[in-house]
CSV table of C-alpha atoms and ligand atoms in Angstrom, one decimal:
chain,number,residue,atom,x,y,z
A,1,MET,CA,-21.9,-17.1,-5.3
A,2,GLU,CA,-19.3,-18.3,-2.8
A,3,GLN,CA,-17.5,-15.2,-1.5
A,4,PRO,CA,-14.8,-15.9,1.0
A,5,LEU,CA,-12.9,-12.8,2.2
A,6,GLN,CA,-9.8,-14.9,2.5
A,7,VAL,CA,-9.4,-17.5,-0.2
A,8,PRO,CA,-7.6,-20.7,0.9
A,9,VAL,CA,-4.0,-20.7,0.0
A,10,GLY,CA,-3.3,-22.6,-3.3
A,11,ARG,CA,-6.7,-22.1,-4.8
A,12,ASP,CA,-6.9,-20.2,-8.2
A,13,ILE,CA,-8.4,-16.8,-7.7
A,14,ARG,CA,-10.5,-15.3,-10.5
A,15,LEU,CA,-11.9,-11.9,-9.6
A,16,ALA,CA,-14.8,-12.5,-12.0
A,17,ASP,CA,-16.1,-15.0,-9.5
A,18,PHE,CA,-16.3,-12.4,-6.8
A,19,ASP,CA,-19.2,-10.0,-6.5
A,20,PRO,CA,-18.0,-6.4,-5.9
A,21,ASP,CA,-21.6,-5.5,-4.7
A,22,HIS,CA,-21.6,-8.1,-1.9
A,23,HIS,CA,-22.6,-6.5,1.4
A,24,GLU,CA,-23.8,-9.3,3.7
A,25,GLY,CA,-27.3,-7.7,3.7
A,26,PHE,CA,-26.0,-4.7,5.7
A,27,ASP,CA,-27.6,-1.3,5.2
A,28,ARG,CA,-25.5,1.8,5.3
A,29,ASP,CA,-26.5,3.1,8.8
A,30,ASP,CA,-25.8,-0.3,10.5
A,31,ALA,CA,-22.5,-0.7,8.6
A,32,GLU,CA,-21.3,2.8,9.6
A,33,ALA,CA,-22.3,2.3,13.3
A,34,GLU,CA,-20.4,-1.0,13.4
A,35,THR,CA,-17.4,0.5,11.6
A,36,ARG,CA,-17.3,3.2,14.3
A,37,ARG,CA,-17.3,0.6,17.0
A,38,HIS,CA,-14.4,-1.2,15.3
A,39,CYS,CA,-12.5,2.0,15.1
A,40,GLU,CA,-12.9,2.7,18.8
A,41,ALA,CA,-11.5,-0.7,19.6
A,42,LEU,CA,-8.7,-0.2,17.1
A,43,ASP,CA,-7.6,3.0,18.9
A,44,GLU,CA,-7.0,1.1,22.1
A,45,LEU,CA,-5.4,-1.9,20.4
A,46,ALA,CA,-3.0,0.3,18.3
A,47,TYR,CA,-2.0,2.1,21.4
A,48,ARG,CA,-1.1,-1.2,23.1
A,49,LEU,CA,0.9,-2.3,20.0
A,50,PHE,CA,2.7,1.0,20.2
A,51,ALA,CA,3.5,0.6,23.9
A,52,GLU,CA,4.6,-3.0,23.5
A,53,ALA,CA,6.9,-2.0,20.6
A,54,ARG,CA,7.9,-5.5,19.6
A,55,ARG,CA,5.8,-6.2,16.6
A,56,ALA,CA,4.3,-4.3,13.6
A,57,VAL,CA,1.4,-4.6,11.2
A,58,VAL,CA,1.1,-3.5,7.7
A,59,VAL,CA,-2.2,-3.0,5.8
A,60,VAL,CA,-1.5,-3.3,2.1
A,61,LEU,CA,-4.1,-1.6,0.0
A,62,GLN,CA,-4.3,-2.6,-3.7
A,63,GLY,CA,-7.0,-2.0,-6.3
A,64,ILE,CA,-7.5,-0.3,-9.6
A,65,ASP,CA,-7.9,3.5,-9.8
A,66,THR,CA,-10.9,4.8,-7.8
A,67,SER,CA,-11.2,1.5,-5.9
A,68,GLY,CA,-11.2,3.5,-2.6
A,69,LYS,CA,-7.7,3.3,-1.2
A,70,ASP,CA,-7.6,6.9,-0.1
A,71,GLY,CA,-11.1,6.6,1.5
A,72,THR,CA,-10.0,3.4,3.4
A,73,ILE,CA,-7.0,5.3,4.8
A,74,ARG,CA,-9.2,8.1,5.9
A,75,MET,CA,-11.4,5.6,7.8
A,76,LEU,CA,-8.4,3.9,9.5
A,77,ALA,CA,-6.9,7.3,10.4
A,78,SER,CA,-10.2,8.3,12.0
A,79,GLY,CA,-9.8,5.5,14.5
A,80,ILE,CA,-6.1,5.3,15.2
A,81,SER,CA,-3.8,7.9,16.7
A,82,PRO,CA,-1.4,9.3,14.1
A,83,GLN,CA,1.6,8.4,16.3
A,84,CYS,CA,0.7,4.7,15.9
A,85,LEU,CA,0.2,5.0,12.2
A,86,ASP,CA,2.6,5.1,9.3
A,87,VAL,CA,1.0,5.8,5.9
A,88,ARG,CA,3.1,5.4,2.7
A,89,SER,CA,2.0,5.9,-0.9
A,90,PHE,CA,3.8,4.3,-3.8
A,91,LYS,CA,3.9,6.2,-7.0
A,92,ALA,CA,5.8,5.5,-10.2
A,93,PRO,CA,9.4,4.9,-9.0
A,94,SER,CA,11.9,7.7,-9.1
A,95,ALA,CA,15.3,7.5,-11.0
A,96,LEU,CA,16.9,6.6,-7.6
A,97,GLU,CA,14.4,3.9,-6.9
A,98,LEU,CA,14.7,2.4,-10.3
A,99,SER,CA,18.5,2.2,-9.8
A,100,HIS,CA,17.8,-0.3,-7.0
A,101,ASP,CA,15.9,-3.6,-6.9
A,102,PHE,CA,12.1,-3.2,-6.9
A,103,LEU,CA,11.8,-4.1,-3.2
A,104,TRP,CA,14.3,-1.6,-2.0
A,105,ARG,CA,11.8,1.3,-1.5
A,106,VAL,CA,9.3,-1.1,0.0
A,107,HIS,CA,11.6,-2.5,2.6
A,108,ALA,CA,12.5,1.1,3.6
A,109,ALA,CA,8.8,1.9,4.1
A,110,VAL,CA,8.1,-1.1,6.4
A,111,PRO,CA,6.8,0.2,9.7
A,112,PRO,CA,9.0,-0.2,12.8
A,113,HIS,CA,7.9,-2.3,15.7
A,114,GLY,CA,5.0,-0.7,17.5
A,115,ARG,CA,3.4,0.8,14.4
A,116,ILE,CA,0.6,0.0,12.0
A,117,GLY,CA,1.8,0.8,8.5
A,118,VAL,CA,-0.6,1.4,5.6
A,119,PHE,CA,0.6,1.0,2.1
A,120,ASN,CA,-1.3,2.9,-0.5
A,121,ARG,CA,-0.2,0.7,-3.4
A,122,SER,CA,2.8,-1.5,-2.8
A,123,HIS,CA,5.3,-3.9,-4.4
A,124,TYR,CA,2.3,-5.5,-6.1
A,125,GLU,CA,2.4,-2.6,-8.7
A,126,ASP,CA,5.6,-4.3,-9.8
A,127,VAL,CA,3.7,-7.4,-11.0
A,128,VAL,CA,0.5,-5.6,-12.1
A,129,VAL,CA,0.9,-2.1,-13.7
A,130,VAL,CA,4.4,-2.9,-14.7
A,131,ARG,CA,3.2,-6.1,-16.5
A,132,VAL,CA,0.1,-4.5,-18.0
A,133,ARG,CA,1.9,-1.4,-19.3
A,134,LYS,CA,4.9,-3.6,-20.4
A,135,LEU,CA,7.4,-1.4,-18.5
A,136,VAL,CA,9.8,-4.4,-18.2
A,137,PRO,CA,10.0,-7.7,-20.1
A,138,ARG,CA,8.3,-10.8,-18.9
A,139,GLY,CA,11.7,-12.3,-17.8
A,140,VAL,CA,11.9,-9.5,-15.3
A,141,TRP,CA,8.4,-9.5,-13.8
A,142,GLU,CA,7.8,-13.3,-13.9
A,143,PRO,CA,10.3,-14.1,-11.1
A,144,ARG,CA,8.9,-11.4,-8.9
A,145,TYR,CA,6.0,-13.5,-7.5
A,146,ASP,CA,8.6,-15.8,-5.8
A,147,GLN,CA,10.7,-12.8,-4.8
A,148,ILE,CA,7.7,-11.2,-3.2
A,149,ASN,CA,6.8,-14.3,-1.3
A,150,ALA,CA,10.3,-14.7,0.0
A,151,PHE,CA,10.4,-11.0,1.0
A,152,GLU,CA,7.1,-11.2,2.8
A,153,LYS,CA,8.3,-14.3,4.6
A,154,LEU,CA,11.4,-12.6,5.8
A,155,LEU,CA,9.3,-9.7,7.2
A,156,ALA,CA,6.7,-12.1,8.7
A,157,ASP,CA,9.5,-14.0,10.5
A,158,GLY,CA,10.8,-10.7,11.8
A,159,GLY,CA,7.5,-9.9,13.6
A,160,LEU,CA,5.5,-8.2,10.8
A,161,THR,CA,1.9,-9.1,10.3
A,162,PHE,CA,0.4,-8.5,6.8
A,163,VAL,CA,-3.2,-7.5,6.2
A,164,LYS,CA,-3.3,-7.6,2.4
A,165,CYS,CA,-6.6,-6.1,1.0
A,166,PHE,CA,-7.6,-6.1,-2.6
A,167,LEU,CA,-10.4,-3.5,-3.0
A,168,HIS,CA,-12.6,-5.0,-5.6
A,169,ILE,CA,-14.9,-2.7,-7.7
A,170,GLY,CA,-16.8,-3.5,-10.9
A,171,LYS,CA,-16.2,-1.9,-14.3
A,172,LYS,CA,-19.5,0.0,-14.2
A,173,GLU,CA,-18.8,1.3,-10.8
A,174,GLN,CA,-15.4,2.5,-11.9
A,175,ARG,CA,-16.9,4.4,-14.8
A,176,GLN,CA,-19.3,6.1,-12.4
A,177,ARG,CA,-16.4,7.1,-10.1
A,178,LEU,CA,-14.3,8.3,-13.0
A,179,GLU,CA,-17.2,10.4,-14.2
A,180,ASP,CA,-17.7,11.9,-10.8
A,181,ARG,CA,-14.0,12.8,-10.7
A,182,LEU,CA,-14.2,14.4,-14.1
A,183,ARG,CA,-17.1,16.6,-13.0
A,184,ASP,CA,-16.0,17.5,-9.4
A,185,PRO,CA,-13.5,20.4,-9.2
A,186,LYS,CA,-12.3,18.9,-5.8
A,187,LYS,CA,-11.6,15.5,-7.4
A,188,GLN,CA,-10.3,16.5,-10.9
A,189,TRP,CA,-6.7,16.7,-9.7
A,190,LYS,CA,-6.8,13.0,-9.0
A,191,LEU,CA,-7.2,12.2,-12.7
A,192,GLY,CA,-4.6,11.9,-15.4
A,193,PRO,CA,-4.5,10.4,-18.9
A,194,ASP,CA,-3.0,7.3,-17.4
A,195,ASP,CA,-6.2,6.5,-15.5
A,196,LEU,CA,-8.3,6.6,-18.6
A,197,GLU,CA,-5.7,4.5,-20.5
A,198,ASP,CA,-5.6,2.0,-17.7
A,199,ARG,CA,-9.4,1.7,-17.9
A,200,GLN,CA,-9.0,0.6,-21.5
A,201,ARG,CA,-6.8,-2.2,-20.3
A,202,TRP,CA,-9.4,-3.4,-17.7
A,203,ASP,CA,-9.3,-7.0,-18.7
A,204,ASP,CA,-5.4,-7.1,-18.6
A,205,PHE,CA,-5.5,-5.6,-15.1
A,206,GLN,CA,-8.0,-8.1,-13.9
A,207,LYS,CA,-5.9,-10.9,-15.3
A,208,ALA,CA,-2.7,-9.5,-13.7
A,209,TYR,CA,-4.5,-9.2,-10.4
A,210,ASP,CA,-5.9,-12.8,-10.7
A,211,ASP,CA,-2.3,-14.0,-11.0
A,212,ALA,CA,-0.8,-11.8,-8.2
A,213,LEU,CA,-3.6,-12.7,-5.8
A,214,THR,CA,-3.2,-16.4,-6.6
A,215,ARG,CA,0.5,-16.7,-6.6
A,216,CYS,CA,1.2,-14.4,-3.6
A,217,ASN,CA,-1.6,-15.8,-1.4
A,218,THR,CA,0.5,-17.5,1.3
A,219,GLU,CA,0.1,-18.7,4.9
A,220,HIS,CA,2.4,-16.0,6.1
A,221,ALA,CA,0.7,-13.2,4.1
A,222,PRO,CA,-2.7,-14.1,2.7
A,223,TRP,CA,-4.9,-11.9,0.5
A,224,HIS,CA,-8.4,-10.6,1.3
A,225,ILE,CA,-10.8,-9.7,-1.5
A,226,VAL,CA,-12.9,-6.8,-0.2
A,227,PRO,CA,-16.1,-6.1,-2.1
A,228,ALA,CA,-15.8,-2.4,-2.6
A,229,ASN,CA,-18.6,-1.1,-4.7
A,230,ARG,CA,-20.2,0.2,-1.5
A,231,LYS,CA,-17.8,2.4,0.3
A,232,TRP,CA,-19.5,1.9,3.7
A,233,TYR,CA,-19.3,-1.9,3.4
A,234,ARG,CA,-15.6,-1.7,2.2
A,235,ASN,CA,-14.8,0.3,5.4
A,236,LEU,CA,-16.6,-2.1,7.6
A,237,VAL,CA,-14.7,-5.1,6.2
A,238,VAL,CA,-11.3,-3.5,6.5
A,239,ALA,CA,-12.0,-2.1,10.0
A,240,ARG,CA,-13.2,-5.5,11.2
A,241,LEU,CA,-10.2,-7.3,9.6
A,242,VAL,CA,-7.6,-4.9,11.1
A,243,ARG,CA,-9.4,-5.2,14.5
A,244,ARG,CA,-9.4,-9.0,14.4
A,245,THR,CA,-5.7,-9.1,13.4
A,246,LEU,CA,-4.7,-6.9,16.4
A,247,GLU,CA,-6.9,-8.9,18.7
A,248,ARG,CA,-5.2,-12.0,17.6
A,249,LEU,CA,-1.8,-10.4,18.3
A,250,ASP,CA,-3.1,-9.2,21.6
A,251,PRO,CA,-0.3,-6.7,22.3
A,252,ARG,CA,0.5,-6.1,26.0
A,253,PHE,CA,1.8,-3.1,27.9
A,254,PRO,CA,5.4,-3.8,28.9
A,255,PRO,CA,5.9,-5.0,32.5
A,256,PHE,CA,5.9,-2.2,35.1
A,257,ASP,CA,8.8,-1.8,37.4
A,258,SER,CA,6.9,-1.2,40.7
A,259,SER,CA,10.0,0.1,42.5
A,260,LEU,CA,9.5,3.3,40.5
A,261,ILE,CA,6.6,4.2,42.8
A,262,THR,CA,9.0,4.4,45.8
A,263,ARG,CA,11.4,6.6,43.9
A,264,LEU,CA,8.9,9.4,43.3
A,265,ASP,CA,9.9,12.1,45.8
B,1,AMP,P1,-2.2,7.3,-7.6
B,1,AMP,O1,-2.1,6.2,-6.6
B,1,AMP,O2,-3.5,7.4,-8.3
B,1,AMP,O3,-1.7,8.6,-7.0
B,1,AMP,O4,-1.2,6.9,-8.8
B,1,AMP,C1,0.1,6.4,-8.6
B,1,AMP,C2,0.5,5.8,-10.0
B,1,AMP,O5,1.8,5.3,-9.8
B,1,AMP,C3,-0.5,4.7,-10.4
B,1,AMP,O6,-0.8,4.9,-11.8
B,1,AMP,C4,0.4,3.5,-10.2
B,1,AMP,O7,0.1,2.5,-11.1
B,1,AMP,C5,1.8,4.1,-10.5
B,1,AMP,N1,2.8,3.2,-9.8
B,1,AMP,C6,2.9,2.8,-8.6
B,1,AMP,N2,4.0,2.0,-8.4
B,1,AMP,C7,4.5,1.8,-9.6
B,1,AMP,C8,5.6,1.0,-10.1
B,1,AMP,N3,6.3,0.3,-9.3
B,1,AMP,N4,5.9,1.1,-11.4
B,1,AMP,C9,5.1,1.9,-12.3
B,1,AMP,N5,4.1,2.6,-11.9
B,1,AMP,C10,3.8,2.6,-10.6
B,2,MG,MG1,-4.5,7.5,-10.0
């Protein structure tokens, strides 16, 4: 099965064609060791981005319930200093948020220059859960794909680099994870009736994601489909991706004014 992490722009994406178990033949120990190496490199790169303070990065994490968004954030935070990181979670919108356009709260959460933002869910909920649960009519969500592309272009032109990750797990794996949550007192709080209802609409969610991934896969903000049935492989893929993105940006410390040396008394 062909399994590109980044699907060429313009190609139709069907999640059913991607294997959530894919792991490049890695075993857990090797993957975890390599992830640690990426995290060490990330710490230094993030610090340079922070010092340079001219550009920003945002890691967008999408995926159905239990796909591993929280765990991915824990991994990134283990490598990057908190002052360089800006984590935002998007829940069902408040009354205030609903009284604005759907991108208002997202724009306000965009990281400032120098920071790596992480979005735990994002504006993609507005073309996925909103569509599946029929929270607004088709005439409202349908134009949103173009609106999202225009919004992401505006931000990209302003110096923001997107790393959009779809954490792809299989239906059987989700059942296992939901069952673990139901049985584990430390995880039960994460579960609500919505999660079980959403599982019953599995096929509708997959279809809504197929469309979001296809229609919002652009040169300025491409999607990555991260096989996520194995948590350690998911972490490896995201760590490597964020590291490569920062290496490409190659942030520099600002120029040093050497006259400062003579001014130290
Ligand atoms: P969790 O991420 O598990 O804490 O849950 C957050 C919940 O908020 C999920 O069920 C999301 O689908 C929901 N949510 C996030 N954004 C939106 C949105 N724009 N409209 C409706 N529901 C949303
Ligand atoms: Mg949930």
